[in-house]
Tab-separated table of C-alpha atoms in Angstrom:
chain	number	residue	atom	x	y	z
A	1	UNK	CA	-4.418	22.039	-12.704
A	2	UNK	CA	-4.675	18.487	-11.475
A	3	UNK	CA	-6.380	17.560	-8.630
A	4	UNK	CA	-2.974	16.334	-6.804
A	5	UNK	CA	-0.375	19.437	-7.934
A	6	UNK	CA	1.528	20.682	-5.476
A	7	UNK	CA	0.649	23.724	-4.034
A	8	UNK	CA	0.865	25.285	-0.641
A	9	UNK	CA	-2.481	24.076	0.556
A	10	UNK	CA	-1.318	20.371	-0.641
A	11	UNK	CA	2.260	21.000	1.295
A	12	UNK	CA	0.198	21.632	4.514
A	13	UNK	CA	-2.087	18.911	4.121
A	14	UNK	CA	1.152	16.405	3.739
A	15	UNK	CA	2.135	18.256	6.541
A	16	UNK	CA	-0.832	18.052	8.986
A	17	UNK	CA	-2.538	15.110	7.767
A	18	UNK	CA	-0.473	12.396	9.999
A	19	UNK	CA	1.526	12.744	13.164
A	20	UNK	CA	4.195	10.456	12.713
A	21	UNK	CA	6.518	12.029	14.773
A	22	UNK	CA	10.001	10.051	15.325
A	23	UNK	CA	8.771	7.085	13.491
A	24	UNK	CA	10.045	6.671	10.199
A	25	UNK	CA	7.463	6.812	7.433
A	26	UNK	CA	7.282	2.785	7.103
A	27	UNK	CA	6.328	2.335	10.653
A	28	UNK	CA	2.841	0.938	9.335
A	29	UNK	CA	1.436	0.812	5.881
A	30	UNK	CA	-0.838	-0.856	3.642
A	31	UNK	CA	0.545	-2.829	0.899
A	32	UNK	CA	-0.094	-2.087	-2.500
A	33	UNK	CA	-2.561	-4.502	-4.162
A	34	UNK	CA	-3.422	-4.539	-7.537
A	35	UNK	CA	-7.281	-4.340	-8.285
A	36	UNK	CA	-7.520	-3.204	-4.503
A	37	UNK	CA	-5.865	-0.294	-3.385
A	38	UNK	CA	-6.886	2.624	-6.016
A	39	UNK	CA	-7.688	6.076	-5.154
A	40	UNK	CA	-11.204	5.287	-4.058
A	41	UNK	CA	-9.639	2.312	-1.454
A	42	UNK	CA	-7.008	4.475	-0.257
A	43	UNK	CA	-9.369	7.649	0.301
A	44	UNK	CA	-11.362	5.386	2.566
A	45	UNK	CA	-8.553	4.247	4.779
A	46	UNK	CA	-7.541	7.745	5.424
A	47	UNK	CA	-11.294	8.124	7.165
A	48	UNK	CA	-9.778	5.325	9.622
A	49	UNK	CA	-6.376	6.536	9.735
A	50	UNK	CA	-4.048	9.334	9.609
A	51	UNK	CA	-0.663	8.139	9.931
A	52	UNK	CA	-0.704	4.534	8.152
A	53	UNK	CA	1.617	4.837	4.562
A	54	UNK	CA	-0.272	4.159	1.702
A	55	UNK	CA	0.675	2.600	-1.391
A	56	UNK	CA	-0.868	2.384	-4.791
A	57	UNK	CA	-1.422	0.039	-7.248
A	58	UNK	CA	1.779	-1.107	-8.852
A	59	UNK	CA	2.172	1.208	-12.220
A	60	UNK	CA	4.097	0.651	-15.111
A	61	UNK	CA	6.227	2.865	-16.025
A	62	UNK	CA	4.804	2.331	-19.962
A	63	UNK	CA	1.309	2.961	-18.109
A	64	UNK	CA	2.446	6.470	-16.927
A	65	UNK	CA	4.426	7.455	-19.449
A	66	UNK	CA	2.661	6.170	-22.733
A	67	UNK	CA	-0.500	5.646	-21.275
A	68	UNK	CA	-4.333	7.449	-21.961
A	69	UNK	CA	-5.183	8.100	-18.391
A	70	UNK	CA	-3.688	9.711	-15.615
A	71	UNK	CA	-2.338	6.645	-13.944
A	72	UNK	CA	-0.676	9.437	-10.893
A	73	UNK	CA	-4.481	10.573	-10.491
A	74	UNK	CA	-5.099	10.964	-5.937
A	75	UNK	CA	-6.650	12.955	-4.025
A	76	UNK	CA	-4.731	15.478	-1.779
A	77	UNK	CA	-6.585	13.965	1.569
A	78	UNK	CA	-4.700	10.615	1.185
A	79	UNK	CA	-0.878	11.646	2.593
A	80	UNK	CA	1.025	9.714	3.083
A	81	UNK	CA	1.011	8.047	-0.453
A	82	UNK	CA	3.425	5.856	-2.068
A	83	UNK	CA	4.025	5.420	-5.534
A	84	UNK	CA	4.807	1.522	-6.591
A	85	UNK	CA	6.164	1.754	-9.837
A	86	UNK	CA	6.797	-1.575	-12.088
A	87	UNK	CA	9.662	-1.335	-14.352
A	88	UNK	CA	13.279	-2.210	-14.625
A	89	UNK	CA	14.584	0.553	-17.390
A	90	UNK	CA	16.177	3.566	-15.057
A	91	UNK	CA	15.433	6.112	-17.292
A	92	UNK	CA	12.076	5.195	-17.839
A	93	UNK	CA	11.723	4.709	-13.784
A	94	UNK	CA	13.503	8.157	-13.052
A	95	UNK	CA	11.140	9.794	-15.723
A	96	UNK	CA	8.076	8.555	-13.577
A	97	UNK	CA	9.810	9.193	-10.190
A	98	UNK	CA	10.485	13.090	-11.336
A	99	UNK	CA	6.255	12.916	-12.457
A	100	UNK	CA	5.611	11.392	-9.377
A	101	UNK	CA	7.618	14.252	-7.091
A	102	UNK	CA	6.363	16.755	-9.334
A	103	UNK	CA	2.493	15.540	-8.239
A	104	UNK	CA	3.279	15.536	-4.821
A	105	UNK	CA	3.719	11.842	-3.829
A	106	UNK	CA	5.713	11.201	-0.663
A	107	UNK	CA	8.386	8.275	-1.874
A	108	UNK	CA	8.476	6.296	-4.903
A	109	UNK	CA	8.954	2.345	-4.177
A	110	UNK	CA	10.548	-0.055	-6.632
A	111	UNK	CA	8.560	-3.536	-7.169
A	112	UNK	CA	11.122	-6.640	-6.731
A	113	UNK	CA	8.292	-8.412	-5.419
A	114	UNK	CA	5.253	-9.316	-7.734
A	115	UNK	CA	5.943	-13.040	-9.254
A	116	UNK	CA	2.991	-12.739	-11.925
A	117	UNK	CA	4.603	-14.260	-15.613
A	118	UNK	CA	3.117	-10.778	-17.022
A	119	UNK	CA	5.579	-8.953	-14.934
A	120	UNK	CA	8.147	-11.448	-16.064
A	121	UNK	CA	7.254	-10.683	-18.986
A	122	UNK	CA	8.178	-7.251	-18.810
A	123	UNK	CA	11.282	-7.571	-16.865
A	124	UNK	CA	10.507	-6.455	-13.465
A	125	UNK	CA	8.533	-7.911	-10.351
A	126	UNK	CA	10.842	-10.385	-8.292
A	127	UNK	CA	12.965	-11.529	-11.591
A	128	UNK	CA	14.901	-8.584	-10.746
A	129	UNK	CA	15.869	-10.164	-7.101
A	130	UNK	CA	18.320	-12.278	-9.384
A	131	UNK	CA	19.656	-9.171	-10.910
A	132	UNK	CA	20.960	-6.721	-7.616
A	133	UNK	CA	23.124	-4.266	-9.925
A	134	UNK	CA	20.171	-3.531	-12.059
A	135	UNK	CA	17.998	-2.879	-9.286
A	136	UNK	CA	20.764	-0.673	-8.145
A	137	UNK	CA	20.944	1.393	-11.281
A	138	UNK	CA	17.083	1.419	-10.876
A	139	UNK	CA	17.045	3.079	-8.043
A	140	UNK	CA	20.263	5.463	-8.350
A	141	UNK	CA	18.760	6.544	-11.617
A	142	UNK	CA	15.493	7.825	-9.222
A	143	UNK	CA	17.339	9.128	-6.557
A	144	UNK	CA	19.539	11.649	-9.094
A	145	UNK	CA	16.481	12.972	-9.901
A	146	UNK	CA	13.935	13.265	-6.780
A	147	UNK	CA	14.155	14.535	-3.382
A	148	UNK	CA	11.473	11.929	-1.757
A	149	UNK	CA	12.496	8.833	-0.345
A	150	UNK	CA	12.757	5.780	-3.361
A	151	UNK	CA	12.320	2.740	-1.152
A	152	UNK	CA	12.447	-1.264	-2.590
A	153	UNK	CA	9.847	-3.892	-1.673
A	154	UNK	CA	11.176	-7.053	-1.933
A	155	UNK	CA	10.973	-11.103	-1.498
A	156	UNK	CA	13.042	-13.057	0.915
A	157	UNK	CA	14.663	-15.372	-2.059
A	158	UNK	CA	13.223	-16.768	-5.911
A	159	UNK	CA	12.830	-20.090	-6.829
A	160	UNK	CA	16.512	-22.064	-5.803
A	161	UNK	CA	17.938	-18.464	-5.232
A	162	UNK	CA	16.574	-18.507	-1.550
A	163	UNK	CA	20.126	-18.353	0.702
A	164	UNK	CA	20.225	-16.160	3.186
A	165	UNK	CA	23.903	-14.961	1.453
A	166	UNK	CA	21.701	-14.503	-1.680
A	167	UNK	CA	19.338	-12.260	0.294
A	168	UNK	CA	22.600	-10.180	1.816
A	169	UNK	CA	24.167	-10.148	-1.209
A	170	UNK	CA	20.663	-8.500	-3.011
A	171	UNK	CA	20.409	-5.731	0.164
A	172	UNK	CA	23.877	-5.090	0.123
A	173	UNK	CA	24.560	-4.367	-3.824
A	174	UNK	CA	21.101	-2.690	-3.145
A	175	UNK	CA	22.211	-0.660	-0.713
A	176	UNK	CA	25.685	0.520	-1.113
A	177	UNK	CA	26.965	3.912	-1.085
A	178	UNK	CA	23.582	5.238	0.641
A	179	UNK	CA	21.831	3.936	-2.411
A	180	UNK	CA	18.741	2.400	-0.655
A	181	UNK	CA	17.818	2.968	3.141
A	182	UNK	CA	14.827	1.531	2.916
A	183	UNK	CA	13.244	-1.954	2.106
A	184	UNK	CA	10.214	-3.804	2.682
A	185	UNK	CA	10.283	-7.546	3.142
A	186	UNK	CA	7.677	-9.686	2.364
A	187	UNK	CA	8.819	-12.563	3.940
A	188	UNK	CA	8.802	-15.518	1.526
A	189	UNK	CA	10.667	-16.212	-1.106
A	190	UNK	CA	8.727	-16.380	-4.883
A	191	UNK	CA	8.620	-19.243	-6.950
A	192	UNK	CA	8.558	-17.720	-10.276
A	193	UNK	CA	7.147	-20.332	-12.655
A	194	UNK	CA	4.863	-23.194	-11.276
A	195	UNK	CA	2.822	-21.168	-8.467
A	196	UNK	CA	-0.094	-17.945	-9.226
A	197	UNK	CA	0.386	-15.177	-7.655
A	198	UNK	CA	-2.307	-15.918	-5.376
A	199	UNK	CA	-0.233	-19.042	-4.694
A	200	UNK	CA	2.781	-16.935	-4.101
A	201	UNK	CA	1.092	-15.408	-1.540
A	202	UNK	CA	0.584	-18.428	0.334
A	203	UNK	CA	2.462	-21.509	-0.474
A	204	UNK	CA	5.925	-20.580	0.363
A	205	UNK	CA	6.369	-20.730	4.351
A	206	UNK	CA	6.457	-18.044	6.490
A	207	UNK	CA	10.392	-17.110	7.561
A	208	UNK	CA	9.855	-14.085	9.788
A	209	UNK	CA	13.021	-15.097	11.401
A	210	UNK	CA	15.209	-14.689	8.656
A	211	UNK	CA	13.962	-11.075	8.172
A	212	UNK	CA	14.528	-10.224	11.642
A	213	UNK	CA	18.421	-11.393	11.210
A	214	UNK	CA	18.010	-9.313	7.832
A	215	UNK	CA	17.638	-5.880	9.982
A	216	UNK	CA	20.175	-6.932	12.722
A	217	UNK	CA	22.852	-7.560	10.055
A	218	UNK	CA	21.825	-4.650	8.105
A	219	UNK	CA	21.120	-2.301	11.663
A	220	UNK	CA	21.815	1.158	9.302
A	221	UNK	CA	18.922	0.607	7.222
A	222	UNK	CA	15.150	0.851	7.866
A	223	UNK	CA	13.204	-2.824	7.413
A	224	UNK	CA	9.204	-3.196	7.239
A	225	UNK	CA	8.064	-7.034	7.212
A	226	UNK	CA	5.291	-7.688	4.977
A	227	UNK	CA	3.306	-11.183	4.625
A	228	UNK	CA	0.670	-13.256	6.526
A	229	UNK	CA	-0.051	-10.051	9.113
A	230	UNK	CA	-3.437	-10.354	10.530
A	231	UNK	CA	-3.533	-8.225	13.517
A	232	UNK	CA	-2.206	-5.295	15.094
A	233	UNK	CA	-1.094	-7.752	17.896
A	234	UNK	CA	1.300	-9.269	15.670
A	235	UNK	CA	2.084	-5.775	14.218
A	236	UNK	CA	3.749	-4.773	18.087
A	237	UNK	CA	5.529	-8.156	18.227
A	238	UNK	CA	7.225	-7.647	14.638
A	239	UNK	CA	8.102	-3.676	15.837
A	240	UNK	CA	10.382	-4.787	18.089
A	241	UNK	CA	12.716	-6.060	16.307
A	242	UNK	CA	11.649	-4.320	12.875
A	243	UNK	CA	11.551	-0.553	12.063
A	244	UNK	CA	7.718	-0.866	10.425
A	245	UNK	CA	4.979	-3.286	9.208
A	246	UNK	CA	3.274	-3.872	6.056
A	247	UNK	CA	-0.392	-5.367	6.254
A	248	UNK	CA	-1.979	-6.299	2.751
A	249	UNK	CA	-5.429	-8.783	2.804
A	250	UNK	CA	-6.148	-8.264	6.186
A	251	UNK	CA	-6.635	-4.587	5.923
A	252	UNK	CA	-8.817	-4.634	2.752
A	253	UNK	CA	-10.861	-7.342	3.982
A	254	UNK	CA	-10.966	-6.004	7.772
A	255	UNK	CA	-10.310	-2.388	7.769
A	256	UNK	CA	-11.491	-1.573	10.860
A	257	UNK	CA	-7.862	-3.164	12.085
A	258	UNK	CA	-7.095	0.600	10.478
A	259	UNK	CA	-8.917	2.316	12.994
A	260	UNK	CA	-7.151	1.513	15.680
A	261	UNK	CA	-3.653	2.005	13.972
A	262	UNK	CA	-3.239	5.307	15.064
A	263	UNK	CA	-3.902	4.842	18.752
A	264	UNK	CA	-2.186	1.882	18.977
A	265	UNK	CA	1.324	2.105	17.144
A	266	UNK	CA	1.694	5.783	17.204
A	267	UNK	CA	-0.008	7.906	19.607
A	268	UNK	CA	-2.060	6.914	22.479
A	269	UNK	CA	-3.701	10.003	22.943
A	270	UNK	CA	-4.749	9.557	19.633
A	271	UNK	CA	-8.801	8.266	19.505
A	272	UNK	CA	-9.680	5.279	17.898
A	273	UNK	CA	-11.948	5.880	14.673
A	274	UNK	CA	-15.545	5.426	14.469
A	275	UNK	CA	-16.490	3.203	11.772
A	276	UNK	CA	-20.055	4.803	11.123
A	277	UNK	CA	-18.201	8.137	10.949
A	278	UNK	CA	-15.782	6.624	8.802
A	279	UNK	CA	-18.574	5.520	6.162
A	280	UNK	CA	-20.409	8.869	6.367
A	281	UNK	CA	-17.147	11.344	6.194
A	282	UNK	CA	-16.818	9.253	2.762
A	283	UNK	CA	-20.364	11.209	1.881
A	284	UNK	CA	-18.919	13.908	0.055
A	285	UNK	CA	-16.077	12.304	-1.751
A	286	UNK	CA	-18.559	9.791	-3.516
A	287	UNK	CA	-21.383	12.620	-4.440
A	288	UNK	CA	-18.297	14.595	-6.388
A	289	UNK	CA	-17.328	11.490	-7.860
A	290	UNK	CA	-20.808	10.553	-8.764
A	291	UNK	CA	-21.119	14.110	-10.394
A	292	UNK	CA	-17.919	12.779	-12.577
A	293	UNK	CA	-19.570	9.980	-14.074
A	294	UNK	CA	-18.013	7.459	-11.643
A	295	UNK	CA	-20.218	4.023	-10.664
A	296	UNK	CA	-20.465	3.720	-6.751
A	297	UNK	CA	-20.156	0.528	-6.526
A	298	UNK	CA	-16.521	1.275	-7.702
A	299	UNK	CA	-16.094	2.843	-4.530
A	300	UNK	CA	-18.236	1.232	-1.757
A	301	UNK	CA	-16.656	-2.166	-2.754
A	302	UNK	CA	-13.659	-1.409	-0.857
A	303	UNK	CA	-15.944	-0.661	2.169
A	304	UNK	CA	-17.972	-3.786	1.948
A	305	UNK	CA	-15.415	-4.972	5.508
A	306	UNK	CA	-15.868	-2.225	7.857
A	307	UNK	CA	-18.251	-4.067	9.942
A	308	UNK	CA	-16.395	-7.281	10.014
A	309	UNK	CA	-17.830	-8.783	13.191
A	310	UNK	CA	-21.054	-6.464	14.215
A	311	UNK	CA	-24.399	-7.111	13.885
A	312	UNK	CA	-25.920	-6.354	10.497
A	313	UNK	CA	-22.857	-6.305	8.931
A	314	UNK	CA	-24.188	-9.473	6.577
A	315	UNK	CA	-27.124	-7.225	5.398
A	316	UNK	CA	-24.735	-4.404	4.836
A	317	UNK	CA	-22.619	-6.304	2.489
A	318	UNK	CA	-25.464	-7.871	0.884
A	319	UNK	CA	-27.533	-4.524	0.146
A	320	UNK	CA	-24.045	-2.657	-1.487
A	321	UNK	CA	-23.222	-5.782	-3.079
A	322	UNK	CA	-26.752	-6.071	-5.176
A	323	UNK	CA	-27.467	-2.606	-5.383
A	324	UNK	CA	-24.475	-0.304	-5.798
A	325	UNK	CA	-23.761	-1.376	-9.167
A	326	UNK	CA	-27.123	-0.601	-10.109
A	327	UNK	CA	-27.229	2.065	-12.730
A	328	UNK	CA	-28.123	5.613	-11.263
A	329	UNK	CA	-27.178	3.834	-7.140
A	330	UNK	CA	-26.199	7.366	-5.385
A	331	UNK	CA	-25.720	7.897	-1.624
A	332	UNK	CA	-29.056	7.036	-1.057
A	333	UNK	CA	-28.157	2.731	-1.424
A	334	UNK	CA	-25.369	3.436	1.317
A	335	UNK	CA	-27.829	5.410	3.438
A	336	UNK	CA	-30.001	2.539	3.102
A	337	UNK	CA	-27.286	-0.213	4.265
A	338	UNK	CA	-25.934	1.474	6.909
A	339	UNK	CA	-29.358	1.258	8.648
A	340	UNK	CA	-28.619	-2.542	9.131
A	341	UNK	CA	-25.658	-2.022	11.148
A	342	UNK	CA	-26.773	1.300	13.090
A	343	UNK	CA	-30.409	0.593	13.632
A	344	UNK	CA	-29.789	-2.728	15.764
């Protein structure tokens, strides 16, 4: 049995694990990131919080389905979890979205966003922005198959494409006939040849604006804004006038924003998460890993930010970072750092 199949003690764990309550699933979530947000990443940032949407590494849809390794490998503890699947073939896509359901996921979401010439390359990514009908067919094709939400995360525009007609015309094609209810926005447009992804990321402006007139002329669906979100401050400004928020850099590099997520933008009674907790509930979860042959600096490099801001946390980033990846490193190296920011 895999460690993520369905069964009735999974179904109560998706069931328990958050309290969303009225808010849609979207209302707050971390974006998916490639080379960030694995299994490891995302079993972390359920220690901070319960009711954030997390999304995993964009997969292929040749990765899942012709790949070696279980690319739909999670752990139970991380609901909510999102699927980002890269592809633009919809019966390869609803052949992954069916896998996906089958191991429990809680939506599927459709990449129209990456600009990287590799995912050019293979036909999906925000090429596909200039190709609505496709996108369309992409995400019928995973509807008439799954039960869970299929969701599309997308730019504002690519390259001269950027109109705000273009835009409409991509969400409503998108969209029609209860197609797709749900998008995420990143909002700036991609320039697909000339600028890195990392460039993409930055370079284009900011046009927050334009998304917010996205969700009042499109009330009937349910918007997230993703891009350039640094705190949960600006998280409650872009709620009111958006159904949800997407945070990407910020939260890897300054995850204890997550720990106040819950308290702040869903529950008040809800307490805010200790970050030494947070480290030390993680104890378990890397000592069966360990026993499985995994390094630990593969996991405690996604930790490396908890103490953003607090007093040793220098010397905490330092000791993981020189001796996690040291062969045989076990808990004892994360014992050792987290004296620098406890022992102050």
């Amino acid at each position: 049995m895999h460690e993520n199949t369905p069964t009735d003690k999974t179904l109560e764990n998706k069931q328990t694990q958050g309290t969303q309550g009225n808010y849609p699933l979207n209302r707050f979530s971390v974006a998916p990131m490639l080379d960030w947000t694995d299994r490891h990443c995302r079993y972390f940032f359920r220690q901070l919080t319960k009711n954030t949407l997390l999304y995993t590494e964009m997969v292929t849809t040749g990765a899942i389905i012709h790949g070696k390794g279980d690319y739909l490998k999670y752990s139970n503890e991380e609901h909510p979890i999102s699927l980002q699947l890269g592809g633009s073939d919809p019966q390869a896509l609803a052949q992954c979205a069916k896998l996906a359901q089958e191991r429990g996921y809680d939506e599927i979401n459709l990449n129209v966003g990456c600009p990287s010439d590799r995912v050019q390359n293979g036909r999906f990514g925000a090429c596909l922005m200039g190709e609505a009908q496709l996108v369309a067919d992409c995400v019928k094709a995973m509807r008439d198959v799954v039960d869970i939400p299929v969701t599309v995360k997308t730019r504002i525009g690519i390259d001269n494409q950027d109109s705000y007609q273009f835009l409409c015309d991509f969400i409503d094609t998108v969209s029609r006939d209860n197609n797709c209810d749900t998008f995420i926005i990143h909002a700036r447009k991609a320039w697909l040849s000339g600028l890195s992804p990392k460039e993409n990321r930055e370079v284009p402006p900011l046009d927050y604006p334009r998304v917010y007139q996205l969700k009042r002329d499109f009330s009937h669906l349910t918007m997230a804004i993703n891009g350039g979100i640094k705190s949960l401050e600006e998280a409650q400004e872009h709620l009111k006038y958006m159904d949800g928020v997407m945070v990407g850099r910020e939260a890897y590099q300054n995850p204890s924003i997550l720990a106040h997520v819950d308290h702040v933008l869903f529950d008040n009674q809800l307490p805010v998460a200790n970050a030494v907790a947070a480290v030390k509930a993680m104890y378990p979860y890397i000592e069966k890993e360990l026993s499985q042959g995994t390094y630990l600096g593969h996991i405690t490099r996604h930790m490396l930010g908890i103490f953003q801001g607090i007093p040793g946390a220098r010397q905490w980033r330092r000791h993981l970072s020189e001796n996690a990846h040291k062969q045989g490193a076990d808990l004892t190296v994360l014992e050792n750092a987290l004296k620098f920011v406890t022992e102050k």
